[in-house]
């Protein structure tokens, strides 16, 4: 059974990259640009993991906090030098720094899923 | 009246080696000649002088005439009669001098006010520029990195044959593309890091840590280049060297210094890192050395200048932004740690810097304090 993944990213360039990488890796990917759409997507079909891009205008930490009640593991992709200090945020299991190798992102997601099981 | 103010003036022109009295006299004489300069003070002073001078002829010539009952024609009477006029002139001159000084002061004050205003404006502009720069940096960071994500992501995915098999030539070409993306990314990171350090926009996270594994791993990062150039590496380090500093930043410093050592060593040469401690001073000294071409003494004062590279042609050969040493200096300055480069042309280069030792025992800490005399 293919694992469902929800990608939240508002930057069209990086959206395509991640979608391609994740789809070819075998995930069932749903892409949304912001948290409203994310909520709608979660309602329609609950994903196994959420991948959140920290640069998205939504403001990653707030989105993560917003989605925390659903208890879905979140992997956050953050820039190497964050403009804001990010403390430990409930719900975020892994932080991957970008630009990253596809391998790194995939292994991070694998780890998070494996640990959850 | 004037000597006092002359003495108080802090910025008396240094050209006047002559005593202050002369300046006053010169001003006075000059004022005497200023007959046609109108100023209210002059008239009042002249009138005052005239009145002051009147008693002299009145009491000398007048009494003399009254006593003797006739107008005596003594030559000295003429001098006495001139007395009020003389006084009027002298006092008038004093008044002119006073007036001119007042005007000078007034002009100076006006100028000061103008300058203060200009400074205020300039300061505002600077603050605005600073704010704009910070905003720019934040934007640029994002804008530079976002395309890199896409470029890198697809390059590496295709290279992993994620979208289908590759021919050898395709794989080779993509490999070069990926390496260049890496290089570009490093340059951008370096530039952004430098910008942050330059503007002092970072905080040190001081902790106690062992320097030895840090040196070793920094050296390991350059293992491919070291092997390629067949460089010998000599490490003279104690078993354990606990220092108190920002671990990540010092790692960065070591990376930069070792990178330079490797970059500028000819094939078959040697590089090394030496460490020693001075417990009485509470400091650990490190030296990163190489046997490369060295730095001519004329160039040494520019070493830590940003973007500066000793030899223009080396930029094409070695690449780099010329920011490595500037970043090191910035980091070590923030630690208040000294850094020094000892080098001469043809004799290799040694870079020394020192850090504070981590103190285990409070007794040691006190001893170190008293030794350092802080």
XYZ file of C-alpha atoms in Angstrom:
491
model
C 0.000 0.000 0.000
C 1.417 3.353 -0.951
C 2.042 5.743 1.855
C 0.197 9.001 1.724
C 2.143 12.188 2.006
C 0.926 15.746 2.253
C 3.292 18.426 0.988
C 2.716 22.010 2.098
C 4.753 24.451 0.004
C 3.767 27.738 -1.590
C 6.762 28.120 -3.878
C 5.935 26.616 -7.295
C 9.570 25.850 -8.151
C 10.301 23.774 -5.143
C 6.838 22.223 -5.210
C 7.549 20.460 -8.500
C 10.931 19.245 -7.372
C 9.704 17.689 -4.182
C 6.598 16.236 -5.829
C 8.670 14.571 -8.515
C 11.155 13.169 -6.070
C 8.510 11.898 -3.694
C 6.244 10.456 -6.384
C 9.024 8.515 -8.025
C 9.946 7.204 -4.630
C 6.535 5.681 -4.319
C 4.573 8.059 -2.120
C 1.031 9.101 -2.835
C 1.569 12.826 -2.814
C -0.959 15.603 -2.281
C 0.348 19.127 -2.673
C -1.211 22.161 -1.037
C 0.021 25.741 -0.845
C -1.188 26.745 2.598
C -2.750 25.546 5.784
C -6.381 26.043 4.796
C -5.953 23.720 1.864
C -3.952 21.444 4.109
C -6.867 21.130 6.473
C -9.209 20.378 3.614
C -6.830 17.722 2.317
C -6.466 16.138 5.748
C -10.229 16.026 6.031
C -10.576 14.315 2.698
C -7.906 11.724 3.312
C -5.615 11.488 6.286
C -1.958 11.392 5.215
C 0.694 9.293 6.933
C 3.194 12.109 7.025
C 3.312 15.815 6.326
C 6.225 17.571 4.677
C 6.293 21.280 5.422
C 8.455 23.852 3.707
C 9.596 26.435 6.245
C 9.844 29.268 3.795
C 6.262 29.088 2.797
C 4.471 32.308 3.520
C 2.209 30.513 5.944
C 4.992 30.537 8.522
C 6.048 27.035 9.275
C 6.030 26.969 13.064
C 2.496 28.328 13.227
C 1.278 25.852 10.644
C 2.906 23.010 12.532
C 1.247 24.098 15.735
C -2.028 24.383 13.878
C -1.806 20.862 12.550
C -0.518 19.316 15.746
C -3.924 18.157 17.009
C -4.173 15.676 14.161
C -1.032 13.967 15.443
C 0.470 13.381 12.051
C 4.292 13.407 12.046
C 5.683 16.458 10.349
C 8.983 16.783 8.558
C 10.059 20.374 8.140
C 12.346 21.643 5.425
C 14.132 24.734 6.626
C 16.790 27.023 5.226
C 20.257 26.537 6.665
C 20.274 29.956 8.207
C 16.808 30.521 9.489
C 15.750 34.099 9.721
C 13.938 33.351 12.937
C 15.124 31.167 15.719
C 13.152 27.941 15.702
C 12.775 26.224 19.012
C 11.466 22.710 19.439
C 7.985 22.662 17.977
C 5.368 20.165 18.856
C 4.674 17.801 16.039
C 7.846 18.351 14.038
C 9.792 15.140 14.099
C 12.589 16.033 11.743
C 14.161 19.138 10.291
C 15.876 18.810 6.934
C 17.979 21.728 5.778
C 17.760 22.911 2.208
C 19.158 22.862 -0.348
C 19.379 19.182 0.332
C 20.082 16.059 -1.576
C 16.954 14.123 -2.422
C 18.404 11.197 -0.528
C 18.561 13.208 2.666
C 14.950 14.249 2.468
C 13.789 10.747 1.641
C 15.781 9.138 4.396
C 14.421 11.686 6.833
C 10.864 10.841 5.858
C 11.574 7.133 6.036
C 13.006 7.514 9.504
C 10.019 9.413 10.748
C 7.585 6.873 9.342
C 9.532 3.940 10.642
C 9.815 5.359 14.120
C 6.120 6.016 14.246
C 5.278 2.429 13.503
C 38.960 90.539 28.958
C 40.513 88.641 26.092
C 43.307 86.619 27.660
C 40.838 84.685 29.716
C 38.698 83.699 26.768
C 41.760 82.927 24.685
C 43.007 80.541 27.316
C 39.617 78.855 27.576
C 39.311 78.244 23.872
C 40.261 74.601 23.473
C 41.048 74.705 19.795
C 43.289 77.743 19.628
C 45.041 77.696 16.271
C 48.290 75.854 16.685
C 50.023 78.226 14.309
C 50.066 80.942 16.959
C 53.188 80.019 18.828
C 53.350 83.628 19.905
C 52.002 84.424 23.358
C 48.329 85.226 23.678
C 48.927 88.798 24.581
C 50.152 89.571 21.107
C 46.999 88.223 19.549
C 44.932 90.543 21.661
C 47.138 93.484 20.776
C 46.941 92.654 17.105
C 43.204 92.445 17.269
C 43.080 95.725 19.100
C 45.292 97.470 16.595
C 43.226 96.050 13.788
C 40.075 97.289 15.425
C 41.575 100.741 15.675
C 41.707 100.834 11.946
C 38.101 99.794 11.635
C 36.810 103.316 11.820
C 34.106 102.798 9.291
C 32.709 99.597 10.695
C 29.455 100.472 12.265
C 28.527 98.620 15.317
C 26.449 99.795 18.254
C 29.081 98.747 20.736
C 31.680 101.005 19.277
C 29.587 104.104 19.669
C 28.550 103.288 23.185
C 32.091 102.406 24.195
C 33.480 105.546 22.517
C 30.987 107.720 24.300
C 31.768 106.033 27.572
C 35.470 106.504 26.949
C 34.983 110.131 26.146
C 33.006 110.729 29.332
C 35.559 108.821 31.344
C 38.310 110.883 29.863
C 36.633 114.212 30.587
C 37.576 114.455 34.276
C 41.268 114.610 33.387
C 41.230 117.867 31.452
C 38.425 119.203 33.610
C 40.343 118.665 36.800
C 43.759 119.516 35.504
C 43.299 122.225 32.886
C 40.062 123.556 34.362
C 41.244 123.861 37.934
C 44.485 125.225 36.759
C 42.727 127.975 34.820
C 40.280 128.725 37.581
C 43.034 128.828 40.143
C 45.260 131.014 38.102
C 42.394 133.102 36.754
C 43.609 133.057 33.212
C 43.945 130.651 30.340
C 47.443 129.285 30.746
C 49.063 128.202 27.576
C 51.012 125.261 28.873
C 51.850 122.597 26.239
C 50.738 119.833 28.558
C 47.238 121.264 28.460
C 46.934 120.205 24.847
C 47.817 116.693 25.826
C 45.206 116.819 28.590
C 42.620 118.168 26.248
C 43.274 115.282 23.885
C 42.689 112.904 26.724
C 38.954 112.374 26.317
C 39.346 111.908 22.591
C 42.100 109.369 23.112
C 39.985 107.497 25.601
C 37.063 107.581 23.212
C 39.165 106.068 20.477
C 40.665 103.399 22.731
C 37.381 102.414 24.241
C 35.754 102.462 20.861
C 38.356 100.059 19.586
C 37.745 97.800 22.549
C 34.101 97.860 21.742
C 34.775 96.907 18.171
C 36.954 94.027 19.260
C 34.267 92.866 21.607
C 31.656 93.128 18.916
C 33.727 91.191 16.456
C 34.381 88.457 18.933
C 30.746 88.221 19.631
C 30.040 87.927 15.937
C 32.658 85.205 15.626
C 31.097 83.263 18.422
C 27.707 83.719 16.861
C 28.931 82.400 13.527
C 30.616 79.432 15.152
C 27.460 78.588 17.002
C 25.448 78.798 13.807
C 27.915 76.550 12.064
C 27.774 74.067 14.904
C 24.018 73.990 14.712
C 24.179 73.424 10.987
C 26.652 70.604 11.415
C 24.594 69.034 14.126
C 21.620 69.119 11.813
C 23.582 67.587 8.975
C 24.853 64.875 11.273
C 21.351 64.195 12.412
C 20.219 63.802 8.815
C 23.172 61.611 7.958
C 22.434 59.455 10.964
C 18.850 59.049 9.880
C 19.955 58.071 6.436
C 22.385 55.536 7.876
C 19.754 54.001 10.085
C 17.485 53.739 7.103
C 20.242 52.178 5.021
C 20.933 49.702 7.754
C 17.340 48.706 7.863
C 17.212 48.396 4.121
C 20.317 46.286 4.137
C 18.920 43.926 6.721
C 15.765 43.610 4.663
C 17.809 43.064 1.534
C 19.855 40.361 3.190
C 16.751 38.578 4.332
C 15.292 38.707 0.824
C 18.500 37.751 -0.896
C 18.964 34.773 1.349
C 15.636 33.423 0.293
C 15.937 34.392 -3.361
C 19.370 32.877 -3.796
C 18.529 29.648 -2.114
C 15.198 28.841 -3.690
C 16.444 28.261 -7.243
C 19.274 26.204 -5.839
C 16.771 23.827 -4.326
C 15.164 23.180 -7.688
C 18.451 22.996 -9.579
C 20.020 20.689 -7.113
C 16.942 18.593 -6.575
C 16.470 17.799 -10.227
C 20.146 17.397 -10.967
C 20.582 14.885 -8.232
C 17.323 13.099 -8.990
C 18.236 12.649 -12.619
C 21.718 11.578 -11.578
C 20.176 8.963 -9.330
C 18.433 7.723 -12.449
C 15.148 8.426 -10.817
C 13.501 9.361 -14.066
C 15.139 6.734 -16.209
C 18.551 5.410 -17.092
C 21.381 7.684 -18.170
C 24.074 7.389 -20.728
C 27.657 7.696 -19.522
C 28.002 11.094 -21.083
C 24.812 12.309 -19.430
C 25.973 11.063 -16.087
C 29.343 12.718 -16.483
C 27.835 16.028 -17.524
C 25.356 16.028 -14.671
C 28.100 15.163 -12.232
C 29.920 18.314 -13.253
C 26.715 20.315 -12.959
C 26.104 19.020 -9.451
C 29.645 19.814 -8.332
C 29.238 23.324 -9.589
C 25.958 23.727 -7.806
C 27.801 22.644 -4.675
C 30.455 25.208 -5.299
C 27.889 27.928 -5.894
C 26.060 26.995 -2.770
C 29.244 27.140 -0.712
C 30.059 30.552 -2.074
C 26.627 31.849 -1.235
C 26.843 30.392 2.252
C 30.207 31.989 2.727
C 28.994 35.349 1.544
C 25.941 35.258 3.750
C 27.931 34.072 6.757
C 30.418 36.820 6.195
C 27.669 39.366 5.952
C 26.252 38.257 9.268
C 29.598 38.288 10.977
C 30.498 41.612 9.466
C 27.395 43.245 10.760
C 27.855 41.568 14.126
C 24.483 39.980 13.694
C 25.147 36.794 15.588
C 25.533 35.581 19.129
C 28.241 33.317 20.388
C 27.128 30.158 22.100
C 30.001 29.569 24.454
C 30.466 26.074 25.777
C 33.270 23.819 26.927
C 34.351 21.313 24.327
C 37.323 19.265 23.243
C 39.232 20.872 20.401
C 41.129 17.773 19.319
C 38.306 15.908 17.558
C 37.275 19.195 15.949
C 40.718 19.614 14.402
C 40.734 16.023 13.279
C 37.349 16.196 11.610
C 38.204 19.522 9.975
C 41.264 17.888 8.504
C 39.249 14.876 7.411
C 36.965 17.129 5.386
C 39.895 17.918 3.178
C 41.161 14.368 2.916
C 40.359 14.105 -0.817
C 42.391 17.202 -1.674
C 45.188 16.202 0.673
C 45.447 12.785 -0.938
C 45.271 14.255 -4.410
C 48.135 16.660 -3.731
C 50.046 14.024 -1.768
C 50.401 16.319 1.209
C 51.816 15.106 4.470
C 49.775 16.089 7.517
C 51.382 16.571 10.896
C 49.269 16.923 13.959
C 50.912 17.842 17.261
C 47.980 17.876 19.610
C 47.549 16.816 23.209
C 45.208 13.937 23.982
C 42.501 16.282 25.072
C 42.227 20.020 24.803
C 39.178 21.501 26.485
C 38.446 25.057 25.468
C 35.634 27.461 26.095
C 34.258 28.943 22.913
C 31.551 28.657 20.302
C 32.109 25.192 18.908
C 30.469 25.693 15.528
C 32.234 28.972 14.858
C 35.652 27.646 15.852
C 35.037 24.660 13.602
C 34.416 27.161 10.853
C 37.679 28.953 11.634
C 39.604 25.686 11.505
C 37.953 24.770 8.227
C 38.955 28.089 6.700
C 42.556 27.935 7.887
C 43.074 24.316 6.865
C 41.414 25.038 3.533
C 43.901 27.832 2.910
C 46.811 25.666 3.973
C 45.733 22.909 1.597
C 44.923 25.311 -1.223
C 48.267 27.060 -1.183
C 50.501 24.053 -0.670
C 52.298 22.724 -3.699
C 52.065 18.994 -4.404
C 54.097 16.827 -2.101
C 54.409 19.489 0.562
C 53.181 19.297 4.133
C 50.642 21.009 6.332
C 50.018 20.697 10.020
C 48.254 21.790 13.153
C 50.022 22.318 16.449
C 48.399 23.021 19.758
C 49.816 23.944 23.120
C 48.462 25.167 26.393
C 49.603 27.704 28.891
C 47.832 26.820 32.101
C 49.090 29.881 33.945
C 47.522 32.153 31.382
C 44.555 29.884 30.918
C 44.928 29.879 27.180
C 45.348 27.320 24.438
C 47.350 28.280 21.369
C 46.836 26.789 17.970
C 48.933 27.031 14.885
C 47.919 26.000 11.394
C 50.920 25.948 9.131
C 51.862 25.152 5.588
C 55.000 25.197 3.459
C 53.498 27.003 0.553
C 54.676 30.146 -1.205
C 54.117 32.340 1.845
C 52.822 35.888 1.911
C 55.096 38.824 1.029
C 55.391 41.285 3.884
C 54.020 44.116 1.793
C 50.761 42.221 1.404
C 50.431 41.172 5.008
C 48.540 44.173 6.243
C 45.715 43.448 3.815
C 45.378 39.846 4.867
C 42.227 40.202 6.865
C 40.597 42.657 4.524
C 37.447 41.395 3.008
C 37.511 40.080 -0.526
C 41.240 40.490 -0.645
C 43.449 37.810 -2.103
C 47.226 37.969 -2.104
C 47.597 37.196 -5.727
C 44.954 38.134 -8.276
C 45.825 35.230 -10.483
C 45.326 32.815 -7.629
C 41.656 33.591 -7.727
C 41.355 31.819 -11.000
C 43.567 29.008 -9.863
C 42.167 28.490 -6.407
C 38.765 30.057 -6.536
C 37.266 31.448 -3.396
C 35.806 34.756 -2.445
C 38.702 36.097 -0.399
C 36.471 36.101 2.639
C 37.935 33.159 4.546
C 40.393 35.086 6.670
C 38.018 37.966 7.140
C 35.453 35.534 8.529
C 38.061 33.965 10.818
C 39.059 37.338 12.138
C 35.453 38.310 12.650
C 34.738 35.169 14.647
C 37.900 35.397 16.725
C 37.362 39.080 17.363
C 33.968 38.238 18.758
C 35.676 35.757 21.070
C 38.205 38.470 21.900
C 40.846 35.991 20.845
C 43.986 37.165 19.054
C 44.953 35.867 15.630
C 48.311 36.378 14.000
C 49.878 35.404 10.722
C 53.597 34.785 10.470
C 54.828 34.374 6.950
C 57.459 35.411 4.496
C 57.811 34.885 0.807
C 58.965 31.395 -0.017
C 58.879 30.240 3.585
C 55.359 29.031 4.105
C 52.727 30.453 6.394
C 51.805 29.979 10.013
C 48.536 31.184 11.443
C 48.408 31.418 15.237
C 45.386 31.983 17.348
C 44.540 31.291 20.945
C 41.436 30.421 22.879
C 40.439 30.354 26.503
C 40.911 27.065 28.281
C 37.872 25.533 29.873
C 38.289 25.496 33.595
C 37.375 22.387 35.514
C 38.110 23.533 39.038
C 36.986 26.863 40.505
C 40.390 27.218 42.126
C 41.930 27.128 38.660
C 39.491 29.733 37.493
C 40.504 32.120 40.247
C 44.167 31.572 39.602
C 43.649 32.255 35.947
C 41.733 35.418 36.778
C 44.461 36.810 38.981
C 47.087 35.923 36.410
C 45.221 37.600 33.676
C 44.889 40.658 35.829
C 41.321 41.336 34.731
